[in-house]
mmCIF file of C-alpha atoms and ligand atoms in Angstrom:
data_model
loop_
_atom_site.group_PDB
_atom_site.id
_atom_site.type_symbol
_atom_site.label_atom_id
_atom_site.label_comp_id
_atom_site.label_asym_id
_atom_site.label_seq_id
_atom_site.Cartn_x
_atom_site.Cartn_y
_atom_site.Cartn_z
ATOM 1 C CA MET A 28 -7.068 -3.611 18.002
ATOM 2 C CA GLN A 29 -9.287 -5.461 20.554
ATOM 3 C CA PRO A 30 -12.936 -4.539 19.943
ATOM 4 C CA GLN A 31 -14.361 -2.425 22.968
ATOM 5 C CA THR A 32 -16.797 -4.651 25.250
ATOM 6 C CA LYS A 33 -20.144 -3.300 26.000
ATOM 7 C CA LEU A 34 -19.912 -4.946 29.465
ATOM 8 C CA PRO A 35 -16.370 -4.068 30.768
ATOM 9 C CA LYS A 36 -17.276 -5.003 34.353
ATOM 10 C CA VAL A 37 -18.474 -8.638 33.439
ATOM 11 C CA GLY A 38 -15.552 -11.251 33.748
ATOM 12 C CA THR A 39 -16.017 -15.009 33.550
ATOM 13 C CA THR A 40 -19.148 -15.992 35.543
ATOM 14 C CA ILE A 41 -19.124 -17.383 38.986
ATOM 15 C CA PHE A 42 -20.692 -20.552 37.760
ATOM 16 C CA THR A 43 -17.782 -21.166 35.320
ATOM 17 C CA VAL A 44 -15.179 -20.507 37.801
ATOM 18 C CA MET A 45 -16.810 -22.709 40.538
ATOM 19 C CA SER A 46 -17.626 -25.594 38.275
ATOM 20 C CA GLN A 47 -14.029 -25.692 36.784
ATOM 21 C CA LEU A 48 -12.712 -25.657 40.602
ATOM 22 C CA ALA A 49 -15.136 -28.323 41.535
ATOM 23 C CA ALA A 50 -14.002 -30.360 38.552
ATOM 24 C CA GLU A 51 -10.260 -29.886 39.185
ATOM 25 C CA HIS A 52 -10.492 -30.932 42.824
ATOM 26 C CA GLY A 53 -13.211 -33.699 42.506
ATOM 27 C CA ALA A 54 -15.369 -31.555 45.018
ATOM 28 C CA VAL A 55 -19.100 -31.707 45.295
ATOM 29 C CA ASN A 56 -20.175 -28.818 43.136
ATOM 30 C CA LEU A 57 -22.988 -26.930 44.940
ATOM 31 C CA GLY A 58 -22.048 -23.731 42.948
ATOM 32 C CA GLN A 59 -24.301 -24.632 39.949
ATOM 33 C CA GLY A 60 -27.421 -26.256 39.756
ATOM 34 C CA PHE A 61 -26.546 -29.764 38.437
ATOM 35 C CA PRO A 62 -29.225 -32.390 39.186
ATOM 36 C CA ASP A 63 -27.798 -35.608 40.616
ATOM 37 C CA PHE A 64 -30.731 -37.583 39.196
ATOM 38 C CA PRO A 65 -31.795 -38.599 35.700
ATOM 39 C CA ALA A 66 -34.474 -36.587 33.778
ATOM 40 C CA PRO A 67 -37.959 -37.973 34.551
ATOM 41 C CA GLN A 68 -38.632 -40.899 32.010
ATOM 42 C CA ARG A 69 -42.114 -39.352 31.020
ATOM 43 C CA LEU A 70 -40.460 -36.342 29.952
ATOM 44 C CA ILE A 71 -37.823 -37.928 27.855
ATOM 45 C CA ASP A 72 -40.777 -40.118 26.339
ATOM 46 C CA GLU A 73 -43.166 -37.163 25.762
ATOM 47 C CA THR A 74 -40.417 -35.260 24.050
ATOM 48 C CA ALA A 75 -39.341 -37.776 21.844
ATOM 49 C CA LYS A 76 -42.993 -38.605 20.844
ATOM 50 C CA ALA A 77 -43.685 -34.799 20.247
ATOM 51 C CA MET A 78 -40.646 -34.824 17.882
ATOM 52 C CA ARG A 79 -41.706 -38.136 16.360
ATOM 53 C CA GLU A 80 -45.115 -36.424 15.565
ATOM 54 C CA GLY A 81 -43.570 -33.576 13.876
ATOM 55 C CA LEU A 82 -43.978 -30.788 16.432
ATOM 56 C CA ASN A 83 -40.810 -28.996 15.281
ATOM 57 C CA GLN A 84 -42.189 -25.937 13.628
ATOM 58 C CA TYR A 85 -41.708 -22.366 14.812
ATOM 59 C CA ALA A 86 -43.692 -21.727 18.059
ATOM 60 C CA PRO A 87 -45.868 -18.739 18.330
ATOM 61 C CA MET A 88 -43.400 -15.846 19.822
ATOM 62 C CA THR A 89 -45.426 -16.041 23.260
ATOM 63 C CA GLY A 90 -45.250 -19.870 23.324
ATOM 64 C CA VAL A 91 -47.636 -22.566 22.501
ATOM 65 C CA ALA A 92 -51.169 -22.180 23.909
ATOM 66 C CA PRO A 93 -51.445 -25.470 25.461
ATOM 67 C CA LEU A 94 -48.256 -24.854 27.401
ATOM 68 C CA ARG A 95 -49.368 -21.236 28.073
ATOM 69 C CA GLN A 96 -52.727 -22.615 29.561
ATOM 70 C CA ALA A 97 -51.068 -25.349 31.664
ATOM 71 C CA ILE A 98 -48.926 -22.433 33.210
ATOM 72 C CA ALA A 99 -51.925 -20.346 33.930
ATOM 73 C CA GLN A 100 -53.603 -23.358 35.448
ATOM 74 C CA LYS A 101 -50.624 -23.909 37.587
ATOM 75 C CA ALA A 102 -50.457 -20.349 38.814
ATOM 76 C CA LEU A 103 -54.113 -20.810 39.796
ATOM 77 C CA ASP A 104 -53.648 -24.393 41.662
ATOM 78 C CA CYS A 105 -50.469 -23.001 43.559
ATOM 79 C CA TYR A 106 -51.153 -19.664 44.368
ATOM 80 C CA GLY A 107 -54.897 -18.939 43.544
ATOM 81 C CA ALA A 108 -53.568 -16.333 40.885
ATOM 82 C CA GLN A 109 -55.847 -15.863 37.764
ATOM 83 C CA VAL A 110 -53.454 -15.085 34.948
ATOM 84 C CA ASP A 111 -54.660 -14.658 31.367
ATOM 85 C CA PRO A 112 -52.602 -17.289 29.318
ATOM 86 C CA ASP A 113 -52.987 -15.212 26.183
ATOM 87 C CA SER A 114 -52.111 -11.755 27.240
ATOM 88 C CA GLU A 115 -50.101 -12.348 30.788
ATOM 89 C CA ILE A 116 -47.734 -15.496 29.987
ATOM 90 C CA THR A 117 -44.700 -15.478 27.752
ATOM 91 C CA VAL A 118 -42.616 -18.669 27.539
ATOM 92 C CA THR A 119 -38.879 -18.115 27.346
ATOM 93 C CA SER A 120 -35.952 -20.354 27.119
ATOM 94 C CA GLY A 121 -35.132 -20.000 30.791
ATOM 95 C CA GLY A 122 -35.178 -17.377 33.493
ATOM 96 C CA THR A 123 -31.962 -15.566 32.331
ATOM 97 C CA GLU A 124 -33.690 -14.796 29.107
ATOM 98 C CA ALA A 125 -37.033 -13.936 30.776
ATOM 99 C CA ILE A 126 -35.266 -11.371 33.120
ATOM 100 C CA PHE A 127 -33.351 -10.064 30.145
ATOM 101 C CA ASN A 128 -36.408 -9.420 28.045
ATOM 102 C CA ALA A 129 -38.402 -8.038 30.989
ATOM 103 C CA ILE A 130 -35.940 -5.361 31.824
ATOM 104 C CA HIS A 131 -35.377 -4.475 28.230
ATOM 105 C CA ALA A 132 -39.268 -4.222 27.752
ATOM 106 C CA VAL A 133 -39.406 -1.470 30.207
ATOM 107 C CA VAL A 134 -36.085 0.055 31.379
ATOM 108 C CA ARG A 135 -34.816 2.924 29.441
ATOM 109 C CA ALA A 136 -31.520 4.815 29.301
ATOM 110 C CA GLY A 137 -30.878 6.936 32.285
ATOM 111 C CA ASP A 138 -33.366 4.937 34.588
ATOM 112 C CA GLU A 139 -32.333 3.258 37.873
ATOM 113 C CA VAL A 140 -33.121 -0.196 38.853
ATOM 114 C CA ILE A 141 -33.060 -1.351 42.417
ATOM 115 C CA VAL A 142 -31.260 -4.639 43.049
ATOM 116 C CA LEU A 143 -30.920 -6.391 46.445
ATOM 117 C CA ASP A 144 -27.074 -7.732 46.919
ATOM 118 C CA PRO A 145 -26.076 -10.179 46.775
ATOM 119 C CA ALA A 146 -28.074 -10.789 43.593
ATOM 120 C CA TYR A 147 -27.912 -13.351 40.777
ATOM 121 C CA ASP A 148 -25.160 -12.107 38.528
ATOM 122 C CA CYS A 149 -27.167 -11.822 35.375
ATOM 123 C CA TYR A 150 -29.146 -8.698 36.617
ATOM 124 C CA GLU A 151 -26.561 -6.066 36.314
ATOM 125 C CA PRO A 152 -25.292 -6.706 32.864
ATOM 126 C CA ALA A 153 -28.886 -6.723 31.643
ATOM 127 C CA ILE A 154 -29.454 -3.154 33.223
ATOM 128 C CA ASP A 155 -26.302 -2.019 32.009
ATOM 129 C CA LEU A 156 -27.069 -2.884 28.602
ATOM 130 C CA ALA A 157 -30.200 -0.970 28.921
ATOM 131 C CA GLY A 158 -28.362 2.228 29.593
ATOM 132 C CA ALA A 159 -29.738 2.230 32.968
ATOM 133 C CA ARG A 160 -27.917 2.131 36.381
ATOM 134 C CA ALA A 161 -28.261 -0.734 38.993
ATOM 135 C CA VAL A 162 -28.730 0.822 42.579
ATOM 136 C CA HIS A 163 -27.660 -1.610 45.164
ATOM 137 C CA VAL A 164 -29.337 -2.037 48.314
ATOM 138 C CA ALA A 165 -27.628 -4.559 50.702
ATOM 139 C CA LEU A 166 -29.638 -7.464 52.430
ATOM 140 C CA ASP A 167 -28.798 -8.172 56.095
ATOM 141 C CA PRO A 168 -25.392 -9.879 56.075
ATOM 142 C CA GLN A 169 -26.433 -12.515 58.751
ATOM 143 C CA THR A 170 -30.052 -13.147 57.868
ATOM 144 C CA PHE A 171 -30.340 -11.821 54.104
ATOM 145 C CA ALA A 172 -33.618 -9.990 55.354
ATOM 146 C CA VAL A 173 -34.687 -6.959 53.284
ATOM 147 C CA ASP A 174 -34.334 -3.690 54.866
ATOM 148 C CA TRP A 175 -37.326 -1.866 53.625
ATOM 149 C CA ASP A 176 -36.478 1.409 54.816
ATOM 150 C CA LYS A 177 -32.958 1.117 52.966
ATOM 151 C CA VAL A 178 -35.114 0.286 49.754
ATOM 152 C CA ARG A 179 -37.578 3.086 50.331
ATOM 153 C CA ALA A 180 -34.418 5.444 50.849
ATOM 154 C CA ALA A 181 -33.003 4.316 47.510
ATOM 155 C CA ILE A 182 -35.852 5.472 45.375
ATOM 156 C CA THR A 183 -35.689 8.180 43.348
ATOM 157 C CA PRO A 184 -37.555 9.975 40.533
ATOM 158 C CA LYS A 185 -35.422 7.957 38.121
ATOM 159 C CA THR A 186 -36.316 4.616 39.645
ATOM 160 C CA ARG A 187 -38.265 2.283 37.009
ATOM 161 C CA MET A 188 -37.797 -1.044 38.500
ATOM 162 C CA LEU A 189 -37.356 -3.069 41.413
ATOM 163 C CA MET A 190 -35.986 -6.685 41.543
ATOM 164 C CA VAL A 191 -36.786 -9.164 44.252
ATOM 165 C CA ASN A 192 -35.615 -12.988 44.378
ATOM 166 C CA THR A 193 -37.505 -15.394 46.546
ATOM 167 C CA PRO A 194 -36.374 -17.972 47.634
ATOM 168 C CA HIS A 195 -33.212 -16.170 47.242
ATOM 169 C CA ASN A 196 -29.938 -17.159 45.471
ATOM 170 C CA PRO A 197 -27.392 -17.560 47.004
ATOM 171 C CA SER A 198 -28.767 -17.786 50.604
ATOM 172 C CA GLY A 199 -32.110 -19.630 50.252
ATOM 173 C CA ALA A 200 -33.811 -16.904 52.284
ATOM 174 C CA MET A 201 -37.581 -16.174 51.542
ATOM 175 C CA LEU A 202 -39.573 -13.134 51.697
ATOM 176 C CA SER A 203 -42.284 -13.453 54.602
ATOM 177 C CA ALA A 204 -45.739 -12.344 54.652
ATOM 178 C CA ALA A 205 -44.729 -9.225 56.174
ATOM 179 C CA ASP A 206 -42.166 -8.443 53.790
ATOM 180 C CA MET A 207 -44.741 -8.857 50.858
ATOM 181 C CA GLN A 208 -46.888 -6.314 52.697
ATOM 182 C CA ALA A 209 -43.957 -4.092 52.912
ATOM 183 C CA LEU A 210 -43.239 -4.457 49.472
ATOM 184 C CA ILE A 211 -46.675 -3.607 48.456
ATOM 185 C CA ASP A 212 -46.461 -0.498 50.816
ATOM 186 C CA VAL A 213 -42.984 0.604 49.296
ATOM 187 C CA LEU A 214 -44.430 0.415 45.548
ATOM 188 C CA ARG A 215 -47.870 1.602 46.308
ATOM 189 C CA GLY A 216 -48.644 4.900 44.657
ATOM 190 C CA THR A 217 -45.482 4.910 42.465
ATOM 191 C CA ALA A 218 -45.086 3.738 38.740
ATOM 192 C CA ILE A 219 -42.094 1.388 39.534
ATOM 193 C CA TYR A 220 -42.147 -1.998 37.841
ATOM 194 C CA LEU A 221 -41.433 -5.126 39.979
ATOM 195 C CA ILE A 222 -39.432 -8.121 38.808
ATOM 196 C CA SER A 223 -40.084 -10.835 41.014
ATOM 197 C CA ASP A 224 -37.551 -13.636 40.368
ATOM 198 C CA GLU A 225 -39.165 -16.900 41.804
ATOM 199 C CA VAL A 226 -37.066 -19.467 39.584
ATOM 200 C CA TYR A 227 -36.580 -21.466 43.064
ATOM 201 C CA GLU A 228 -40.161 -21.428 43.796
ATOM 202 C CA HIS A 229 -40.252 -25.419 44.209
ATOM 203 C CA ILE A 230 -36.980 -25.892 46.049
ATOM 204 C CA ILE A 231 -38.285 -24.794 49.513
ATOM 205 C CA TYR A 232 -37.544 -26.580 52.682
ATOM 206 C CA ASP A 233 -38.518 -27.257 56.263
ATOM 207 C CA GLY A 234 -42.333 -27.282 55.289
ATOM 208 C CA VAL A 235 -41.886 -23.380 54.603
ATOM 209 C CA ARG A 236 -44.353 -22.382 51.836
ATOM 210 C CA MET A 237 -44.204 -19.482 49.250
ATOM 211 C CA ASN A 238 -45.694 -16.355 50.322
ATOM 212 C CA ARG A 239 -47.712 -14.916 47.594
ATOM 213 C CA ARG A 240 -50.360 -12.027 47.698
ATOM 214 C CA CYS A 241 -52.358 -12.077 44.654
ATOM 215 C CA VAL A 242 -52.489 -8.537 43.355
ATOM 216 C CA THR A 243 -53.515 -8.732 39.742
ATOM 217 C CA ARG A 244 -56.724 -6.800 38.852
ATOM 218 C CA ASN A 245 -58.663 -10.119 38.524
ATOM 219 C CA CYS A 246 -57.901 -11.641 41.702
ATOM 220 C CA ALA A 247 -59.054 -9.572 44.641
ATOM 221 C CA SER A 248 -58.486 -12.299 47.166
ATOM 222 C CA ALA A 249 -55.301 -12.142 49.030
ATOM 223 C CA ARG A 250 -53.625 -15.570 49.528
ATOM 224 C CA LEU A 251 -50.684 -15.982 51.924
HETATM 225 C C1 PLP B 17 -31.941 -16.218 41.054
HETATM 226 C C2 PLP B 17 -31.921 -16.799 39.832
HETATM 227 N N1 PLP B 17 -32.782 -16.302 38.721
HETATM 228 C C3 PLP B 17 -32.590 -16.843 37.751
HETATM 229 C C4 PLP B 17 -31.802 -17.796 37.210
HETATM 230 C C5 PLP B 17 -31.807 -18.301 35.812
HETATM 231 O O1 PLP B 17 -32.470 -19.560 35.486
HETATM 232 P P1 PLP B 17 -32.271 -20.076 34.131
HETATM 233 O O2 PLP B 17 -31.160 -21.195 34.289
HETATM 234 O O3 PLP B 17 -33.482 -20.796 33.914
HETATM 235 O O4 PLP B 17 -31.585 -18.886 33.100
HETATM 236 C C6 PLP B 17 -30.998 -18.463 38.065
HETATM 237 C C7 PLP B 17 -30.008 -19.549 37.836
HETATM 238 O O5 PLP B 17 -28.865 -19.735 38.548
HETATM 239 C C8 PLP B 17 -30.956 -17.965 39.599
HETATM 240 O O6 PLP B 17 -30.162 -18.325 40.341
#
């Protein structure tokens, strides 16, 4: 007897499908992030050096301290956000793991999580596995803009989390300063957690900049 899957809705990922098709047809593969340039030599050298020096032991669960400090410094340099490297940064082995962990840290069985469609296909399985329900709100099919009235209308007493993604996969659309304000207004006065997936924060074109509003308690100033 076949064991019953916990994720009956999940088939082969779109990445696998598109990459296989691209390989079959010799097509340019825009479906998955395959850099068409080599890894920087400095990265290769420093990794080899660290391994030669014996830096191959278990890291602390939250990530090695100098890396967390460097990430905090980057958040400060790029966005003026003061983030505590010891209590507010956790290093994971990629975005997918970070998203999974963040969902499972706070989302409980019976909760609802608002997802803006189309969305990265790892979101919903993580929500399903938490025993929660993804509530889908469609982005504008032409512009991929968020209709904040629709988001507001999707909120119920069960809403535990809202997920946003900027720059957005698959469209590249970005949340504007007005969107950020709308996001703040929608969440103000609620206990809803926000996951802001910004894995493409450095892949931005046409001179556009990330719209960030620093809302942590340590950083009163707004930076847009
Ligand atoms: C929107 C979005 N978030 C997160 C990820 C996951 O990133 P990682 O490859 O680091 O797991 C991806 C990867 O495709 C993505 O498209």
